Amino acid sequence: MNFQLTEEHLAVQAAAREFAQTELLPGVIERDEHQKFPAEQIKKMGELGFLGMMVDPKYNGGGMDTISYVLAMEEISKVDASASVVMSVNNSLVCWGLEKYGNEEQKQKYLTRLATGEIIGAFCLSEPEAGSDATSQRTTAEDKGDYYLLNGTKNWITNGSTASVYLVIAQTDVAKGHRGINALIVERGMEGFQIGPKENKLGIRGSDTHSLMFTDVKVPKENRIGEDGFGFKFAMSTLAGGRIGIAAQALGIASGAYELAVKYSKERKAFGVEIAKHQAIQFKLADMATNIEAARLLCLQAAHDKDMHQDYGKSGAMAKLFASKVAMDTTIEAVQVHGGYGFVKEYHVERLMRDAKITQIYEGTSEIQKIVISRELLK
Ligand SMILES: Cc1cc2nc3c(=O)[nH]c(=O)nc-3n(C[C@H](O)[C@H](O)[C@H](O)COP(=O)(O)OP(=O)(O)OC[C@H]3O[C@@H](n4cnc5c(N)ncnc54)[C@H](O)[C@@H]3O)c2cc1C
């Protein structure tokens, strides 16, 4: 067992930290306030290779391992979780799914541009009536010979209005249940594809969340990923890896809030001393640091399992379940350490507290993670 990061890992971590501090920190409060998508920053992230980190270099990716991805996600999320969700969806749901299950033509046509951030992607599974219960797909993809006729609505889609490529899960054959579901590559601008208004959210307000409407959209057969009926498996397999990214996002939100709390506790004085000298504050910091370290180890364990081609269903779900709770607990305590200053926007911790909540909801709620974990335990 080796707990040492390699030179390459440390370099990726340092580059992500530098980028977050210099490019993401300025303006993060305003972007949150006005729900402004970090377009310029995402463009730069693409140029620096953060949007296709694990993609094979032959498709223009960084060829890095999942550990590097976790380290970069943590650093970016410490500062701007709205930017890191774009990074997470593009890397682990869109690029990974296409590279693993797409055919060569699809990879050349889409992945080569997604990996550099020239275009970004969206992953479209959730619907108004199908969230945790993803098998209840109402969106239909009727087989019309050389194309599918796509009809229905997708909800809560990250990168909804900024993506160029959408991986859409839809039901082709109801009689076959989840074995009758397909995953289709839908391009922005296809006739009959409409984007709904932007959601007004509690957190990750800079990210771009929309519902999508499909009315008689003709999707060519060559845009289906995998064999007929592979769509549900595609979605579940892709989400299993996606959870490692969201776990790392939660870890970053927690460690960002913790670092701010440590700094503030050394500056703020109460009763004639820095508040860090009060044992009640010291104990809060000790609990935060211990929980964050445990969350980090779970994230790295899941990333290591994936890199070693071992099963990462359980370890990824454990990492997400635990890290998202740590994000929530830590950010609440970080606000407390800041007192009244924690309640206003300038000190960043209130935003991190709002951002933390989504990590317990998307890519499988905490309850769903417990179902995944317990299923594995009781096999
Ligand atoms: C900001 C944001 C971005 C998102 N981005 C995307 C995206 O890019 N692509 C995408 O496809 N989706 C996306 N989602 C959707 C997200 O994945 C779903 O909201 C989530 O899976 C929960 O589904 P739901 O909202 O329908 O809640 P429900 O499934 O209706 O759940 C409601 C509550 O019931 C609980 N529950 C449900 N079933 C069970 C059960 N069997 N046992 C115990 N408890 C249960 C849940 O845990 C939850 O607490 C996003 C959501 C948000 C808010």
GROMACS .gro file of C-alpha atoms and ligand atoms in nm:
model
  432
    1MET     CA    1   0.000   0.000   0.000
    2ASN     CA    2   0.137   0.337  -0.102
    3PHE     CA    3  -0.020   0.666   0.011
    4GLN     CA    4   0.231   0.877  -0.183
    5LEU     CA    5   0.112   1.081  -0.482
    6THR     CA    6   0.342   1.066  -0.788
    7GLU     CA    7   0.523   1.369  -0.934
    8GLU     CA    8   0.261   1.376  -1.212
    9HIS     CA    9  -0.026   1.374  -0.962
   10LEU     CA   10   0.131   1.659  -0.766
   11ALA     CA   11   0.181   1.858  -1.088
   12VAL     CA   12  -0.185   1.816  -1.191
   13GLN     CA   13  -0.297   1.913  -0.841
   14ALA     CA   14  -0.077   2.224  -0.844
   15ALA     CA   15  -0.196   2.327  -1.192
   16ALA     CA   16  -0.562   2.292  -1.091
   17ARG     CA   17  -0.501   2.487  -0.768
   18GLU     CA   18  -0.327   2.766  -0.958
   19PHE     CA   19  -0.605   2.782  -1.217
   20ALA     CA   20  -0.877   2.790  -0.948
   21GLN     CA   21  -0.707   3.068  -0.755
   22THR     CA   22  -0.615   3.288  -1.051
   23GLU     CA   23  -0.898   3.227  -1.297
   24LEU     CA   24  -1.199   3.107  -1.099
   25LEU     CA   25  -1.181   3.298  -0.772
   26PRO     CA   26  -1.215   3.646  -0.926
   27GLY     CA   27  -1.583   3.693  -1.006
   28VAL     CA   28  -1.711   3.372  -0.844
   29ILE     CA   29  -1.942   3.564  -0.608
   30GLU     CA   30  -2.091   3.769  -0.894
   31ARG     CA   31  -2.139   3.464  -1.116
   32ASP     CA   32  -2.325   3.292  -0.830
   33GLU     CA   33  -2.536   3.601  -0.762
   34HIS     CA   34  -2.637   3.651  -1.127
   35GLN     CA   35  -2.645   3.281  -1.224
   36LYS     CA   36  -2.380   3.355  -1.486
   37PHE     CA   37  -2.228   3.055  -1.663
   38PRO     CA   38  -1.845   3.070  -1.641
   39ALA     CA   39  -1.804   3.061  -2.020
   40GLU     CA   40  -1.456   3.215  -2.048
   41GLN     CA   41  -1.325   3.009  -1.758
   42ILE     CA   42  -1.462   2.685  -1.907
   43LYS     CA   43  -1.294   2.771  -2.239
   44LYS     CA   44  -0.961   2.807  -2.056
   45MET     CA   45  -1.022   2.483  -1.866
   46GLY     CA   46  -1.059   2.312  -2.202
   47GLU     CA   47  -0.735   2.467  -2.331
   48LEU     CA   48  -0.554   2.345  -2.019
   49GLY     CA   49  -0.686   1.992  -2.065
   50PHE     CA   50  -0.927   1.979  -1.769
   51LEU     CA   51  -1.230   1.882  -1.977
   52GLY     CA   52  -1.099   1.558  -2.125
   53MET     CA   53  -0.848   1.452  -1.862
   54MET     CA   54  -0.887   1.075  -1.888
   55VAL     CA   55  -0.946   1.053  -2.263
   56ASP     CA   56  -0.685   0.872  -2.472
   57PRO     CA   57  -0.446   1.124  -2.636
   58LYS     CA   58  -0.536   0.973  -2.976
   59TYR     CA   59  -0.878   1.140  -2.926
   60ASN     CA   60  -0.713   1.464  -2.802
   61GLY     CA   61  -0.745   1.381  -2.432
   62GLY     CA   62  -0.496   1.405  -2.148
   63GLY     CA   63  -0.452   1.029  -2.102
   64MET     CA   64  -0.451   1.074  -1.725
   65ASP     CA   65  -0.573   0.841  -1.454
   66THR     CA   66  -0.878   0.881  -1.232
   67ILE     CA   67  -0.663   0.984  -0.935
   68SER     CA   68  -0.543   1.288  -1.132
   69TYR     CA   69  -0.905   1.368  -1.214
   70VAL     CA   70  -1.007   1.347  -0.845
   71LEU     CA   71  -0.719   1.574  -0.742
   72ALA     CA   72  -0.809   1.834  -1.004
   73MET     CA   73  -1.181   1.815  -0.921
   74GLU     CA   74  -1.104   1.877  -0.554
   75GLU     CA   75  -0.897   2.188  -0.629
   76ILE     CA   76  -1.146   2.337  -0.877
   77SER     CA   77  -1.440   2.263  -0.642
   78LYS     CA   78  -1.272   2.436  -0.348
   79VAL     CA   79  -1.330   2.761  -0.534
   80ASP     CA   80  -1.610   2.717  -0.788
   81ALA     CA   81  -1.841   2.415  -0.780
   82SER     CA   82  -2.039   2.560  -1.071
   83ALA     CA   83  -1.731   2.523  -1.291
   84SER     CA   84  -1.647   2.182  -1.148
   85VAL     CA   85  -1.988   2.035  -1.233
   86VAL     CA   86  -1.930   2.128  -1.598
   87MET     CA   87  -1.592   1.958  -1.573
   88SER     CA   88  -1.743   1.653  -1.404
   89VAL     CA   89  -2.026   1.604  -1.656
   90ASN     CA   90  -1.797   1.655  -1.957
   91ASN     CA   91  -1.522   1.424  -1.826
   92SER     CA   92  -1.701   1.142  -1.654
   93LEU     CA   93  -2.046   1.125  -1.807
   94VAL     CA   94  -1.996   1.240  -2.165
   95CYS     CA   95  -1.633   1.175  -2.265
   96TRP     CA   96  -1.599   0.857  -2.062
   97GLY     CA   97  -1.929   0.716  -2.190
   98LEU     CA   98  -1.841   0.789  -2.552
   99GLU     CA   99  -1.487   0.655  -2.525
  100LYS     CA  100  -1.594   0.335  -2.350
  101TYR     CA  101  -1.904   0.252  -2.553
  102GLY     CA  102  -1.907   0.469  -2.867
  103ASN     CA  103  -1.788   0.342  -3.205
  104GLU     CA  104  -1.482   0.478  -3.386
  105GLU     CA  105  -1.687   0.708  -3.608
  106GLN     CA  106  -1.867   0.860  -3.306
  107LYS     CA  107  -1.536   0.909  -3.126
  108GLN     CA  108  -1.380   1.084  -3.424
  109LYS     CA  109  -1.686   1.300  -3.480
  110TYR     CA  110  -1.765   1.399  -3.119
  111LEU     CA  111  -1.509   1.284  -2.863
  112THR     CA  112  -1.212   1.453  -3.031
  113ARG     CA  113  -1.385   1.792  -2.988
  114LEU     CA  114  -1.539   1.722  -2.646
  115ALA     CA  115  -1.201   1.622  -2.502
  116THR     CA  116  -1.048   1.960  -2.581
  117GLY     CA  117  -1.352   2.159  -2.467
  118GLU     CA  118  -1.403   2.293  -2.821
  119ILE     CA  119  -1.758   2.179  -2.754
  120ILE     CA  120  -1.913   2.056  -2.429
  121GLY     CA  121  -2.159   1.779  -2.365
  122ALA     CA  122  -2.464   1.701  -2.153
  123PHE     CA  123  -2.597   1.375  -2.010
  124CYS     CA  124  -2.975   1.348  -2.023
  125LEU     CA  125  -3.135   1.078  -1.810
  126SER     CA  126  -3.367   1.252  -1.559
  127GLU     CA  127  -3.725   1.336  -1.647
  128PRO     CA  128  -4.013   1.505  -1.465
  129GLU     CA  129  -4.139   1.158  -1.360
  130ALA     CA  130  -3.810   0.968  -1.361
  131GLY     CA  131  -3.530   1.068  -1.125
  132SER     CA  132  -3.413   0.802  -0.880
  133ASP     CA  133  -3.638   0.558  -1.062
  134ALA     CA  134  -3.456   0.595  -1.391
  135THR     CA  135  -3.627   0.290  -1.544
  136SER     CA  136  -3.955   0.488  -1.571
  137GLN     CA  137  -3.841   0.664  -1.889
  138ARG     CA  138  -4.128   0.840  -2.069
  139THR     CA  139  -3.911   0.985  -2.345
  140THR     CA  140  -3.954   0.763  -2.648
  141ALA     CA  141  -3.719   0.682  -2.933
  142GLU     CA  142  -3.936   0.510  -3.190
  143ASP     CA  143  -3.745   0.293  -3.436
  144LYS     CA  144  -3.822   0.423  -3.786
  145GLY     CA  145  -3.573   0.218  -3.984
  146ASP     CA  146  -3.275   0.443  -4.048
  147TYR     CA  147  -3.357   0.691  -3.771
  148TYR     CA  148  -3.521   0.717  -3.426
  149LEU     CA  149  -3.812   0.955  -3.370
  150LEU     CA  150  -3.744   1.117  -3.033
  151ASN     CA  151  -4.027   1.261  -2.822
  152GLY     CA  152  -4.037   1.366  -2.456
  153THR     CA  153  -3.892   1.592  -2.189
  154LYS     CA  154  -3.568   1.573  -1.989
  155ASN     CA  155  -3.533   1.761  -1.661
  156TRP     CA  156  -3.249   1.924  -1.470
  157ILE     CA  157  -2.992   1.889  -1.745
  158THR     CA  158  -2.650   2.032  -1.656
  159ASN     CA  159  -2.495   2.225  -1.949
  160GLY     CA  160  -2.851   2.232  -2.086
  161SER     CA  161  -2.812   2.544  -2.299
  162THR     CA  162  -2.434   2.548  -2.341
  163ALA     CA  163  -2.376   2.196  -2.470
  164SER     CA  164  -2.344   2.105  -2.836
  165VAL     CA  165  -2.379   1.728  -2.786
  166TYR     CA  166  -2.645   1.560  -2.568
  167LEU     CA  167  -2.642   1.194  -2.471
  168VAL     CA  168  -3.015   1.123  -2.441
  169ILE     CA  169  -3.161   0.812  -2.280
  170ALA     CA  170  -3.500   0.708  -2.423
  171GLN     CA  171  -3.737   0.414  -2.435
  172THR     CA  172  -3.763   0.233  -2.769
  173ASP     CA  173  -3.951  -0.082  -2.669
  174VAL     CA  174  -4.174  -0.054  -2.360
  175ALA     CA  175  -4.243  -0.428  -2.360
  176LYS     CA  176  -3.873  -0.495  -2.299
  177GLY     CA  177  -3.860  -0.267  -1.992
  178HIS     CA  178  -3.513  -0.134  -1.918
  179ARG     CA  179  -3.374  -0.363  -2.192
  180GLY     CA  180  -3.572  -0.158  -2.443
  181ILE     CA  181  -3.392   0.168  -2.361
  182ASN     CA  182  -3.140   0.333  -2.596
  183ALA     CA  183  -2.874   0.604  -2.559
  184LEU     CA  184  -2.869   0.848  -2.851
  185ILE     CA  185  -2.632   1.126  -2.947
  186VAL     CA  186  -2.844   1.433  -3.014
  187GLU     CA  187  -2.692   1.747  -3.161
  188ARG     CA  188  -2.795   2.094  -3.061
  189GLY     CA  189  -2.998   2.248  -3.340
  190MET     CA  190  -3.164   1.926  -3.460
  191GLU     CA  191  -3.516   2.011  -3.572
  192GLY     CA  192  -3.774   1.969  -3.292
  193PHE     CA  193  -3.519   2.005  -3.010
  194GLN     CA  194  -3.605   2.291  -2.772
  195ILE     CA  195  -3.431   2.413  -2.457
  196GLY     CA  196  -3.649   2.524  -2.165
  197PRO     CA  197  -3.578   2.816  -1.927
  198LYS     CA  198  -3.282   2.809  -1.688
  199GLU     CA  199  -3.358   2.676  -1.338
  200ASN     CA  200  -3.322   2.927  -1.052
  201LYS     CA  201  -3.120   2.722  -0.803
  202LEU     CA  202  -3.011   2.721  -0.437
  203GLY     CA  203  -2.651   2.639  -0.524
  204ILE     CA  204  -2.411   2.581  -0.815
  205ARG     CA  205  -2.591   2.883  -0.955
  206GLY     CA  206  -2.328   2.952  -1.220
  207SER     CA  207  -2.400   2.615  -1.380
  208ASP     CA  208  -2.651   2.590  -1.656
  209THR     CA  209  -2.948   2.368  -1.566
  210HIS     CA  210  -3.241   2.337  -1.807
  211SER     CA  211  -3.522   2.110  -1.911
  212LEU     CA  212  -3.508   1.991  -2.272
  213MET     CA  213  -3.802   1.918  -2.498
  214PHE     CA  214  -3.793   1.682  -2.796
  215THR     CA  215  -4.076   1.685  -3.050
  216ASP     CA  216  -4.040   1.445  -3.343
  217VAL     CA  217  -3.663   1.486  -3.348
  218LYS     CA  218  -3.512   1.259  -3.614
  219VAL     CA  219  -3.195   1.107  -3.472
  220PRO     CA  220  -2.995   0.903  -3.726
  221LYS     CA  221  -2.944   0.536  -3.635
  222GLU     CA  222  -2.565   0.584  -3.646
  223ASN     CA  223  -2.605   0.809  -3.339
  224ARG     CA  224  -2.710   0.518  -3.115
  225ILE     CA  225  -2.444   0.422  -2.860
  226GLY     CA  226  -2.390   0.047  -2.843
  227GLU     CA  227  -2.633  -0.226  -2.943
  228ASP     CA  228  -3.010  -0.182  -2.952
  229GLY     CA  229  -3.137  -0.184  -2.589
  230PHE     CA  230  -2.801  -0.097  -2.434
  231GLY     CA  231  -2.910   0.251  -2.314
  232PHE     CA  232  -2.997   0.172  -1.953
  233LYS     CA  233  -2.676  -0.021  -1.897
  234PHE     CA  234  -2.487   0.264  -2.061
  235ALA     CA  235  -2.648   0.514  -1.821
  236MET     CA  236  -2.585   0.308  -1.506
  237SER     CA  237  -2.227   0.223  -1.600
  238THR     CA  238  -2.151   0.586  -1.683
  239LEU     CA  239  -2.308   0.713  -1.359
  240ALA     CA  240  -2.103   0.466  -1.152
  241GLY     CA  241  -1.788   0.649  -1.264
  242GLY     CA  242  -1.958   0.989  -1.251
  243ARG     CA  243  -2.011   0.940  -0.878
  244ILE     CA  244  -1.636   0.946  -0.821
  245GLY     CA  245  -1.628   1.292  -0.982
  246ILE     CA  246  -1.916   1.418  -0.767
  247ALA     CA  247  -1.755   1.267  -0.456
  248ALA     CA  248  -1.442   1.467  -0.542
  249GLN     CA  249  -1.654   1.776  -0.597
  250ALA     CA  250  -1.804   1.731  -0.248
  251LEU     CA  251  -1.455   1.679  -0.106
  252GLY     CA  252  -1.339   2.002  -0.268
  253ILE     CA  253  -1.636   2.201  -0.135
  254ALA     CA  254  -1.560   2.066   0.215
  255SER     CA  255  -1.187   2.132   0.200
  256GLY     CA  256  -1.243   2.480   0.054
  257ALA     CA  257  -1.472   2.568   0.346
  258TYR     CA  258  -1.230   2.414   0.596
  259GLU     CA  259  -0.934   2.617   0.463
  260LEU     CA  260  -1.138   2.938   0.489
  261ALA     CA  261  -1.242   2.847   0.845
  262VAL     CA  262  -0.880   2.786   0.954
  263LYS     CA  263  -0.768   3.117   0.802
  264TYR     CA  264  -1.051   3.313   0.958
  265SER     CA  265  -1.009   3.154   1.301
  266LYS     CA  266  -0.650   3.282   1.311
  267GLU     CA  267  -0.756   3.637   1.220
  268ARG     CA  268  -1.076   3.696   1.416
  269LYS     CA  269  -1.039   3.794   1.778
  270ALA     CA  270  -1.299   3.744   2.052
  271PHE     CA  271  -1.244   3.782   2.427
  272GLY     CA  272  -0.896   3.919   2.361
  273VAL     CA  273  -0.760   3.622   2.165
  274GLU     CA  274  -0.787   3.475   1.815
  275ILE     CA  275  -1.095   3.252   1.807
  276ALA     CA  276  -0.859   2.965   1.705
  277LYS     CA  277  -0.736   2.975   2.067
  278HIS     CA  278  -1.083   2.877   2.192
  279GLN     CA  279  -1.108   2.503   2.229
  280ALA     CA  280  -1.464   2.492   2.090
  281ILE     CA  281  -1.330   2.628   1.758
  282GLN     CA  282  -1.025   2.399   1.767
  283PHE     CA  283  -1.253   2.097   1.807
  284LYS     CA  284  -1.466   2.204   1.512
  285LEU     CA  285  -1.150   2.230   1.299
  286ALA     CA  286  -1.029   1.892   1.424
  287ASP     CA  287  -1.360   1.726   1.330
  288MET     CA  288  -1.363   1.895   0.989
  289ALA     CA  289  -1.005   1.792   0.909
  290THR     CA  290  -1.061   1.432   1.020
  291ASN     CA  291  -1.379   1.393   0.816
  292ILE     CA  292  -1.219   1.553   0.511
  293GLU     CA  293  -0.921   1.321   0.532
  294ALA     CA  294  -1.152   1.017   0.552
  295ALA     CA  295  -1.356   1.148   0.254
  296ARG     CA  296  -1.035   1.204   0.055
  297LEU     CA  297  -0.920   0.848   0.120
  298LEU     CA  298  -1.257   0.709   0.005
  299CYS     CA  299  -1.239   0.920  -0.313
  300LEU     CA  300  -0.884   0.805  -0.386
  301GLN     CA  301  -0.975   0.442  -0.311
  302ALA     CA  302  -1.263   0.457  -0.561
  303ALA     CA  303  -1.038   0.627  -0.820
  304HIS     CA  304  -0.768   0.365  -0.761
  305ASP     CA  305  -1.023   0.082  -0.805
  306LYS     CA  306  -1.128   0.234  -1.138
  307ASP     CA  307  -0.768   0.280  -1.252
  308MET     CA  308  -0.688  -0.082  -1.157
  309HIS     CA  309  -0.994  -0.201  -1.358
  310GLN     CA  310  -1.148  -0.337  -1.039
  311ASP     CA  311  -1.515  -0.303  -0.954
  312TYR     CA  312  -1.579   0.052  -0.831
  313GLY     CA  313  -1.958   0.042  -0.791
  314LYS     CA  314  -1.948   0.012  -0.411
  315SER     CA  315  -1.637   0.222  -0.347
  316GLY     CA  316  -1.767   0.502  -0.573
  317ALA     CA  317  -2.107   0.502  -0.399
  318MET     CA  318  -1.940   0.501  -0.055
  319ALA     CA  319  -1.716   0.791  -0.157
  320LYS     CA  320  -2.012   0.995  -0.281
  321LEU     CA  321  -2.234   0.913   0.017
  322PHE     CA  322  -1.967   1.003   0.271
  323ALA     CA  323  -1.801   1.298   0.097
  324SER     CA  324  -2.135   1.468   0.030
  325LYS     CA  325  -2.229   1.441   0.399
  326VAL     CA  326  -1.888   1.577   0.494
  327ALA     CA  327  -1.941   1.865   0.250
  328MET     CA  328  -2.274   1.950   0.412
  329ASP     CA  329  -2.148   1.916   0.773
  330THR     CA  330  -1.821   2.100   0.710
  331THR     CA  331  -1.974   2.395   0.527
  332ILE     CA  332  -2.237   2.443   0.801
  333GLU     CA  333  -1.960   2.445   1.063
  334ALA     CA  334  -1.743   2.677   0.851
  335VAL     CA  335  -2.030   2.929   0.846
  336GLN     CA  336  -2.052   2.891   1.226
  337VAL     CA  337  -1.678   2.958   1.267
  338HIS     CA  338  -1.725   3.279   1.067
  339GLY     CA  339  -2.015   3.395   1.288
  340GLY     CA  340  -2.217   3.674   1.125
  341TYR     CA  341  -1.952   3.715   0.854
  342GLY     CA  342  -2.027   3.360   0.746
  343PHE     CA  343  -2.380   3.466   0.664
  344VAL     CA  344  -2.278   3.720   0.398
  345LYS     CA  345  -2.147   3.654   0.051
  346GLU     CA  346  -1.801   3.816   0.070
  347TYR     CA  347  -1.663   3.538   0.288
  348HIS     CA  348  -1.751   3.255   0.042
  349VAL     CA  349  -1.858   2.998   0.302
  350GLU     CA  350  -2.232   3.062   0.264
  351ARG     CA  351  -2.198   2.986  -0.110
  352LEU     CA  352  -2.005   2.667  -0.036
  353MET     CA  353  -2.281   2.566   0.207
  354ARG     CA  354  -2.545   2.617  -0.063
  355ASP     CA  355  -2.330   2.439  -0.321
  356ALA     CA  356  -2.271   2.140  -0.091
  357LYS     CA  357  -2.637   2.034  -0.088
  358ILE     CA  358  -2.654   1.929  -0.452
  359THR     CA  359  -2.383   1.666  -0.398
  360GLN     CA  360  -2.634   1.471  -0.187
  361ILE     CA  361  -2.890   1.485  -0.468
  362TYR     CA  362  -2.751   1.450  -0.820
  363GLU     CA  363  -2.598   1.143  -0.984
  364GLY     CA  364  -2.799   0.939  -0.734
  365THR     CA  365  -2.929   1.077  -0.403
  366SER     CA  366  -2.770   0.965  -0.076
  367GLU     CA  367  -3.059   0.721  -0.029
  368ILE     CA  368  -2.984   0.569  -0.371
  369GLN     CA  369  -2.613   0.538  -0.280
  370LYS     CA  370  -2.718   0.339   0.028
  371ILE     CA  371  -2.925   0.110  -0.195
  372VAL     CA  372  -2.622   0.058  -0.424
  373ILE     CA  373  -2.391  -0.011  -0.127
  374SER     CA  374  -2.626  -0.244   0.059
  375ARG     CA  375  -2.702  -0.438  -0.260
  376GLU     CA  376  -2.327  -0.505  -0.294
  377LEU     CA  377  -2.294  -0.599   0.074
  378LEU     CA  378  -2.579  -0.848   0.059
  379LYS     CA  379  -2.483  -1.011  -0.272
  380LIG     C1  380  -2.881   2.109  -1.023
  380LIG     C2  381  -2.913   1.974  -1.078
  380LIG     C3  382  -2.840   1.923  -1.185
  380LIG     C4  383  -2.873   1.798  -1.239
  380LIG     N1  384  -2.807   1.753  -1.350
  380LIG     C5  385  -2.853   1.641  -1.414
  380LIG     C6  386  -2.800   1.602  -1.542
  380LIG     O1  387  -2.708   1.665  -1.597
  380LIG     N2  388  -2.853   1.494  -1.603
  380LIG     C7  389  -2.953   1.421  -1.548
  380LIG     O2  390  -2.996   1.325  -1.609
  380LIG     N3  391  -3.005   1.454  -1.427
  380LIG     C8  392  -2.959   1.563  -1.359
  380LIG     N4  393  -3.012   1.600  -1.238
  380LIG     C9  394  -3.121   1.521  -1.182
  380LIG    C10  395  -3.083   1.445  -1.054
  380LIG     O3  396  -2.997   1.339  -1.087
  380LIG    C11  397  -3.214   1.399  -0.987
  380LIG     O4  398  -3.274   1.515  -0.934
  380LIG    C12  399  -3.190   1.297  -0.879
  380LIG     O5  400  -3.149   1.175  -0.935
  380LIG    C13  401  -3.314   1.273  -0.793
  380LIG     O6  402  -3.426   1.251  -0.870
  380LIG     P1  403  -3.562   1.333  -0.841
  380LIG     O7  404  -3.526   1.475  -0.833
  380LIG     O8  405  -3.664   1.291  -0.939
  380LIG     O9  406  -3.604   1.288  -0.695
  380LIG     P2  407  -3.691   1.151  -0.654
  380LIG    O10  408  -3.635   1.039  -0.730
  380LIG    O11  409  -3.833   1.189  -0.680
  380LIG    O12  410  -3.658   1.143  -0.505
  380LIG    C14  411  -3.724   1.220  -0.403
  380LIG    C15  412  -3.675   1.167  -0.267
  380LIG    O13  413  -3.715   1.029  -0.252
  380LIG    C16  414  -3.600   0.950  -0.225
  380LIG     N5  415  -3.617   0.817  -0.287
  380LIG    C17  416  -3.656   0.788  -0.414
  380LIG     N6  417  -3.658   0.656  -0.433
  380LIG    C18  418  -3.620   0.599  -0.316
  380LIG    C19  419  -3.601   0.463  -0.272
  380LIG     N7  420  -3.621   0.359  -0.354
  380LIG     N8  421  -3.563   0.443  -0.144
  380LIG    C20  422  -3.539   0.547  -0.060
  380LIG     N9  423  -3.556   0.677  -0.096
  380LIG    C21  424  -3.593   0.702  -0.222
  380LIG    C22  425  -3.483   1.026  -0.285
  380LIG    O14  426  -3.360   0.986  -0.227
  380LIG    C23  427  -3.521   1.169  -0.253
  380LIG    O15  428  -3.487   1.198  -0.121
  380LIG    C24  429  -2.977   1.722  -1.181
  380LIG    C25  430  -3.048   1.773  -1.071
  380LIG    C26  431  -3.018   1.898  -1.021
  380LIG    C27  432  -3.101   1.951  -0.906
   0.00000   0.00000   0.00000
